[in-house]
mmCIF file of C-alpha atoms in Angstrom:
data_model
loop_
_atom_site.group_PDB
_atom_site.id
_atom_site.type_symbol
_atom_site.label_atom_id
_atom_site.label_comp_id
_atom_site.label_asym_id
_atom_site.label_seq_id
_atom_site.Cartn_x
_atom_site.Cartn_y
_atom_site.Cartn_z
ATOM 1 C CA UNK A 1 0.000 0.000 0.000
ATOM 2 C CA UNK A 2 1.251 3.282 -0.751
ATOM 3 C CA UNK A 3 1.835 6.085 1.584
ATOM 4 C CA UNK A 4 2.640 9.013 -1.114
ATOM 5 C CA UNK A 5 -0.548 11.277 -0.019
ATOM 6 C CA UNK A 6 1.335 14.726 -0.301
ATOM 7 C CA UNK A 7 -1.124 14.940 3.072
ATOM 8 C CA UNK A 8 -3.570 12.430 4.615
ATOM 9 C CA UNK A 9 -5.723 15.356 5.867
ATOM 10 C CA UNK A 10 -5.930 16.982 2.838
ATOM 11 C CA UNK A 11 -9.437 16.283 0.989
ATOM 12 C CA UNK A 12 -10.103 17.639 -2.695
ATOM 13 C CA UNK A 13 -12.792 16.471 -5.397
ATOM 14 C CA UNK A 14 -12.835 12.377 -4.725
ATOM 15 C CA UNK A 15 -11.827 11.745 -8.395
ATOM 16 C CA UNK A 16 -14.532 9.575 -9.789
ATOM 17 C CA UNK A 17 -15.296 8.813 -12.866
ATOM 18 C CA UNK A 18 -18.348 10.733 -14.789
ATOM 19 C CA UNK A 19 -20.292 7.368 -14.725
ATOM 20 C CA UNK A 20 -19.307 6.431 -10.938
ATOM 21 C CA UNK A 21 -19.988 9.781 -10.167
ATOM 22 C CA UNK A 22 -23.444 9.793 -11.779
ATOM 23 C CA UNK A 23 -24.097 6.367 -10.102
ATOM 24 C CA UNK A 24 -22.867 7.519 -6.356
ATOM 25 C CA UNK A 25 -25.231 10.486 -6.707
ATOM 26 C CA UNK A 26 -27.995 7.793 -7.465
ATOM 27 C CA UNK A 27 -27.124 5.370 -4.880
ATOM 28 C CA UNK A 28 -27.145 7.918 -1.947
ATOM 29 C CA UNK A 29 -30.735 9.688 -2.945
ATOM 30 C CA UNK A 30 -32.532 6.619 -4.067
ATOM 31 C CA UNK A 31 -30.301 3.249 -3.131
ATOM 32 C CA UNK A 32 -29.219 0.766 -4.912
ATOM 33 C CA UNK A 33 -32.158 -1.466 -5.530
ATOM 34 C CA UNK A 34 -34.056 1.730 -6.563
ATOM 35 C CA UNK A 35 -31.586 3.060 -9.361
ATOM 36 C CA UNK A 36 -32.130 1.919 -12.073
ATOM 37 C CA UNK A 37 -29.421 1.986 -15.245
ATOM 38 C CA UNK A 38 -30.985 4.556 -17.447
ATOM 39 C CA UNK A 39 -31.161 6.686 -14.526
ATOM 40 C CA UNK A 40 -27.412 6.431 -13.139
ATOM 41 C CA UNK A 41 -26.657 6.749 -17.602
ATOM 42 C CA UNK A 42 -28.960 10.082 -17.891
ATOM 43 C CA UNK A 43 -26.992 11.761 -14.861
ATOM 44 C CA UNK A 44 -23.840 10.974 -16.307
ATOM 45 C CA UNK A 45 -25.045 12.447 -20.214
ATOM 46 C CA UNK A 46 -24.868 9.065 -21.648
ATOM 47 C CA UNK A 47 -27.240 6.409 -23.547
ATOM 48 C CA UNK A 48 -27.501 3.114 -21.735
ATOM 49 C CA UNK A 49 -24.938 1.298 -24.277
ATOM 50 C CA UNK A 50 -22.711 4.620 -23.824
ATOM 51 C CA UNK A 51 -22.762 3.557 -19.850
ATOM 52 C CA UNK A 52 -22.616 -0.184 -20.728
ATOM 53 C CA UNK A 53 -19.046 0.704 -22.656
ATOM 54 C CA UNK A 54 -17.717 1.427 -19.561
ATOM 55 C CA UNK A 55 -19.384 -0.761 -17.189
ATOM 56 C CA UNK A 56 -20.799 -3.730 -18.159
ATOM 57 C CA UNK A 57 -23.950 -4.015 -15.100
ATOM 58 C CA UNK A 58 -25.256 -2.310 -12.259
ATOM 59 C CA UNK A 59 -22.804 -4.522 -9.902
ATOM 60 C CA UNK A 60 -19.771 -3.142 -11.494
ATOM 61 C CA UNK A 61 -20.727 0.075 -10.507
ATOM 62 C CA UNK A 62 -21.078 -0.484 -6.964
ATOM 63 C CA UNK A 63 -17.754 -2.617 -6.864
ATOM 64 C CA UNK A 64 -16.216 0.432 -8.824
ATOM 65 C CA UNK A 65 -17.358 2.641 -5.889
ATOM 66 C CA UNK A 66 -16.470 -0.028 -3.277
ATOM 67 C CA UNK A 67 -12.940 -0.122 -4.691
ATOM 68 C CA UNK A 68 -12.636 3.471 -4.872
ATOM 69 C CA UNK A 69 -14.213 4.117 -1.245
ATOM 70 C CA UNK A 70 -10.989 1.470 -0.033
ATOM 71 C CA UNK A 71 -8.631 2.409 -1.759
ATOM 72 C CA UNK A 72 -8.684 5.745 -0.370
ATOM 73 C CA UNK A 73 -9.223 4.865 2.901
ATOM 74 C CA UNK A 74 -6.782 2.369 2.741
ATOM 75 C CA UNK A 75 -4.128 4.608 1.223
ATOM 76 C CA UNK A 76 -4.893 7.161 3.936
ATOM 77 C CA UNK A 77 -4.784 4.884 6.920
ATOM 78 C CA UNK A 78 -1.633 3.745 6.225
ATOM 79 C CA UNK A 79 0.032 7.297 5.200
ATOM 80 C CA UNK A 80 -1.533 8.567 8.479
ATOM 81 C CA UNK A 81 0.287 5.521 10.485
ATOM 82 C CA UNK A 82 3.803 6.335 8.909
ATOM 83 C CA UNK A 83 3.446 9.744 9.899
ATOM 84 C CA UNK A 84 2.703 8.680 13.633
ATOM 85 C CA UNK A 85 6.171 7.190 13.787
ATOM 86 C CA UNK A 86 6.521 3.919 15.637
ATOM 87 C CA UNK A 87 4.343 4.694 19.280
ATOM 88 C CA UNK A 88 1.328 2.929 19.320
ATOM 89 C CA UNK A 89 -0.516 5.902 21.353
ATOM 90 C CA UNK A 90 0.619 8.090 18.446
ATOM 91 C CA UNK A 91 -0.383 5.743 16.197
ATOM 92 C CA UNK A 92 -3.652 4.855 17.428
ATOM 93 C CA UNK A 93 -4.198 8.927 17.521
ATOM 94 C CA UNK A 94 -3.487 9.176 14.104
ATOM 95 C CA UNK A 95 -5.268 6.090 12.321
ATOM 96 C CA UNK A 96 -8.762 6.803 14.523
ATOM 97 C CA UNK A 97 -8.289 10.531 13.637
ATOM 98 C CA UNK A 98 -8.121 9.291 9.725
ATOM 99 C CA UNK A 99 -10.948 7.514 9.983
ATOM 100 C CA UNK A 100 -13.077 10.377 11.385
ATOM 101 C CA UNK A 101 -11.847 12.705 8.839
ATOM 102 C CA UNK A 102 -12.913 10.076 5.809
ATOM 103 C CA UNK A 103 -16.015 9.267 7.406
ATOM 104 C CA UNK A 104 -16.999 13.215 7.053
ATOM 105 C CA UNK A 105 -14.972 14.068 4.285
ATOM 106 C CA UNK A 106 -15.856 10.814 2.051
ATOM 107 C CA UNK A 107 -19.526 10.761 3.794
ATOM 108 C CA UNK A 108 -21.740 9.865 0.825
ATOM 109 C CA UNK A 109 -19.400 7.419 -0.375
ATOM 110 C CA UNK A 110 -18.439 6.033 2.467
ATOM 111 C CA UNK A 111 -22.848 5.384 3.599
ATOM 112 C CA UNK A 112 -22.879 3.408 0.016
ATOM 113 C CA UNK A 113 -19.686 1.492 1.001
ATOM 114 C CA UNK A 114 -21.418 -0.126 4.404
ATOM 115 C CA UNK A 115 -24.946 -0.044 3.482
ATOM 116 C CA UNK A 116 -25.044 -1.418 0.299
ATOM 117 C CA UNK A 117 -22.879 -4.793 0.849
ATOM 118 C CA UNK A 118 -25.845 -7.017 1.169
ATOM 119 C CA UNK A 119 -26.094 -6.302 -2.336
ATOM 120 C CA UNK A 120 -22.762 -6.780 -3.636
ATOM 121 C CA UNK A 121 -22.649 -10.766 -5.314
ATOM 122 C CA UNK A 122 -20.597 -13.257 -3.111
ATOM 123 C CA UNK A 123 -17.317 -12.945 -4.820
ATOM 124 C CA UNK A 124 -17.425 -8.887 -4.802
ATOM 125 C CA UNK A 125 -18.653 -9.012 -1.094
ATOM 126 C CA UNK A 126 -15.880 -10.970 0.427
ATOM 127 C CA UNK A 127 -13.176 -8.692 -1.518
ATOM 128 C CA UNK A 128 -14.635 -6.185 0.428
ATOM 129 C CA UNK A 129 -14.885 -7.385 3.532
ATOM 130 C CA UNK A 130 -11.147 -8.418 3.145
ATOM 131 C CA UNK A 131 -10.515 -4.998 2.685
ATOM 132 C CA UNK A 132 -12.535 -3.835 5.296
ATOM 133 C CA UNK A 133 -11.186 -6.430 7.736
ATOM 134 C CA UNK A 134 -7.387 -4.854 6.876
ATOM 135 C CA UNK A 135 -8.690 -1.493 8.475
ATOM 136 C CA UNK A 136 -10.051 -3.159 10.963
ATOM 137 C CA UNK A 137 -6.468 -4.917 11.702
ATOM 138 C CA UNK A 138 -4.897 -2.026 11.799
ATOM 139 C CA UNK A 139 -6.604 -0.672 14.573
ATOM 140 C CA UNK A 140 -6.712 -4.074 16.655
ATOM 141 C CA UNK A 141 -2.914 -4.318 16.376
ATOM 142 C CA UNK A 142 -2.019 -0.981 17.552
ATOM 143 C CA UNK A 143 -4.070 -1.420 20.714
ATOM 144 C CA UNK A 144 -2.993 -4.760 21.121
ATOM 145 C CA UNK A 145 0.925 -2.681 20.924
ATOM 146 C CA UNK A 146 -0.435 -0.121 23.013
ATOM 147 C CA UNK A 147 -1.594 -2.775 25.941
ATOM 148 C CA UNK A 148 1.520 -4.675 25.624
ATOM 149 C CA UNK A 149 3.470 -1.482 26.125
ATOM 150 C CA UNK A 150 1.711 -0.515 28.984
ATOM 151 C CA UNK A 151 0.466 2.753 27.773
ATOM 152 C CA UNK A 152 -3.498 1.438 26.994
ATOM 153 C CA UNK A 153 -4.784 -0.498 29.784
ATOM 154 C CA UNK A 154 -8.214 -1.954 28.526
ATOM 155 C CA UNK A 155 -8.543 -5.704 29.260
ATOM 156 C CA UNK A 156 -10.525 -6.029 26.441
ATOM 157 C CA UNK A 157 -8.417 -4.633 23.424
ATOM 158 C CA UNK A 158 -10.444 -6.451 20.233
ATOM 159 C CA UNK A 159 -13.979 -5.229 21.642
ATOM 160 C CA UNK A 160 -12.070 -1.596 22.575
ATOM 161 C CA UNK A 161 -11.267 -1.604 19.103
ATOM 162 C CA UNK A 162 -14.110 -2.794 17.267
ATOM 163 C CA UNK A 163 -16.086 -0.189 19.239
ATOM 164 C CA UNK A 164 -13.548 2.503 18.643
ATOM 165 C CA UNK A 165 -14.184 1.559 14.301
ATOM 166 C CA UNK A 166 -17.490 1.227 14.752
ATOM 167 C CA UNK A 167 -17.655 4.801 16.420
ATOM 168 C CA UNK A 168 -16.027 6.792 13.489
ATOM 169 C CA UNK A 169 -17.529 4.865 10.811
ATOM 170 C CA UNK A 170 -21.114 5.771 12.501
ATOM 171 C CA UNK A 171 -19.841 9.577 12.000
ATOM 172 C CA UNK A 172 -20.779 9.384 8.171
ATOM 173 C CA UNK A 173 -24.584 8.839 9.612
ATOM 174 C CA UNK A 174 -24.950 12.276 10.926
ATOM 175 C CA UNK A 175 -21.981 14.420 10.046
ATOM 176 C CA UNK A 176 -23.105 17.990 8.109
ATOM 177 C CA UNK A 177 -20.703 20.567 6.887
ATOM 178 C CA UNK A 178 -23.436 23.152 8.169
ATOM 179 C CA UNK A 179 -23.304 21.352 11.517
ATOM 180 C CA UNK A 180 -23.117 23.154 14.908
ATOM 181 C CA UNK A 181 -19.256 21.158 15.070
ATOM 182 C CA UNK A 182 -16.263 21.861 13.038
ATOM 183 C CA UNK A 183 -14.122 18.955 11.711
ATOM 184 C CA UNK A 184 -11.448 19.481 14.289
ATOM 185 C CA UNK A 185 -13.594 19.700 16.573
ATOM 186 C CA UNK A 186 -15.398 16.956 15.989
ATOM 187 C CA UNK A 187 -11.675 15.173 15.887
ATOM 188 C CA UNK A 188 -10.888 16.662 19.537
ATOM 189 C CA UNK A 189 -13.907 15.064 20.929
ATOM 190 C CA UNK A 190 -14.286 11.851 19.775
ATOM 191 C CA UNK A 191 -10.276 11.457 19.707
ATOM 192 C CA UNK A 192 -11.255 11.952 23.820
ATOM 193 C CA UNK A 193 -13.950 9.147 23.569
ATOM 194 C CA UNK A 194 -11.814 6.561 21.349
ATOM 195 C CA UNK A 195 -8.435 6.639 24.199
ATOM 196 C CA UNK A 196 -11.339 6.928 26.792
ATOM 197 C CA UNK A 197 -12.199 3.178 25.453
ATOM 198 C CA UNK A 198 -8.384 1.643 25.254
ATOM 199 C CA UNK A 199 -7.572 2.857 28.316
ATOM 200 C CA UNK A 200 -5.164 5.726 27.301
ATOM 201 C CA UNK A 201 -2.651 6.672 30.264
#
């Protein structure tokens, strides 16, 4: 995985594609069970054979945007651990503070990522899980470090850190640039709650 992010924080225009663009926009107002082709190939100015020329079904484009949604978070996650240097508390600070930034930043795509896997075919589903289960890794190994280095004291580290994931991936649910809460604030507080929940000395 690469870690050449000129800056992890940094967040400009996601990149997608015209058509996975047109089809994110569709997924988040209407779902994926109630988007239908010609729709996601009229929001992105194209015929239905047009859309077909780049992706051949309706499940491409949600593995498209599954891939995309990963590998960003992904590349982030692990540019934002190599910047920590080697201390798990460091660490820890920096991967759960990367995930709250995505999870606001990359909200839309992110709420298509997790809600729509029950729709992704078997083969497609347990790539992404894979993936998913790498982020979570990287989190359960850093408080696992942190406990055997004395500085996180929970004696439950996997639950700690399941519940720590589980918290900044839930910040995509509610999260509003309009909001009462700025980013870094948002980062201060729940930063507070996630060491709360390994124990942070």
């Amino acid at each position: 995985m690469t870690t050449d992010l000129p800056d992890w924080r940094e967040y400009r225009e996601q990149g997608l594609s015209r058509v996975l663009a047109a089809a994110a926009s569709a997924f988040v107002e209407r779902g994926y069970d109630g988007t239908s082709i010609r729709e996601i190939a009229s929001r992105a100015g194209l015929s239905v054979p047009g859309l077909y020329h780049h992706y051949p079904s309706k499940q491409a484009l949600l593995v498209g945007l599954t891939d995309a949604v990963m590998d960003d978070l992904l590349t982030r996650s692990y540019a934002a651990s190599a910047s920590a240097g080697q201390g798990p508390s460091a660490q820890f600070d920096a991967i759960v503070e990367n995930l709250l930034r995505f999870h606001m930043f990359r909200r839309e795509s992110s709420l298509i990522a997790s809600r729509e896997t029950e729709n992704m075919e078997p083969d497609a589903r347990a790539a992404y899980i894979a993936r998913r289960d790498e982020q979570q890794r990287m989190v359960d190994d850093v408080v696992r470090a942190g406990v055997a280095a004395g500085v996180f004291d929970t004696p439950f580290p996997e639950d700690a850190s399941r519940a720590v994931v589980t918290m900044c991936v839930a910040v995509s649910t509610w999260y509003r640039p309009d909001g009462p809460l700025s980013p870094d604030e948002i980062v201060r507080r729940y930063l507070a709650v996630a060491r709360s929940a390994v124990g942070a000395r």
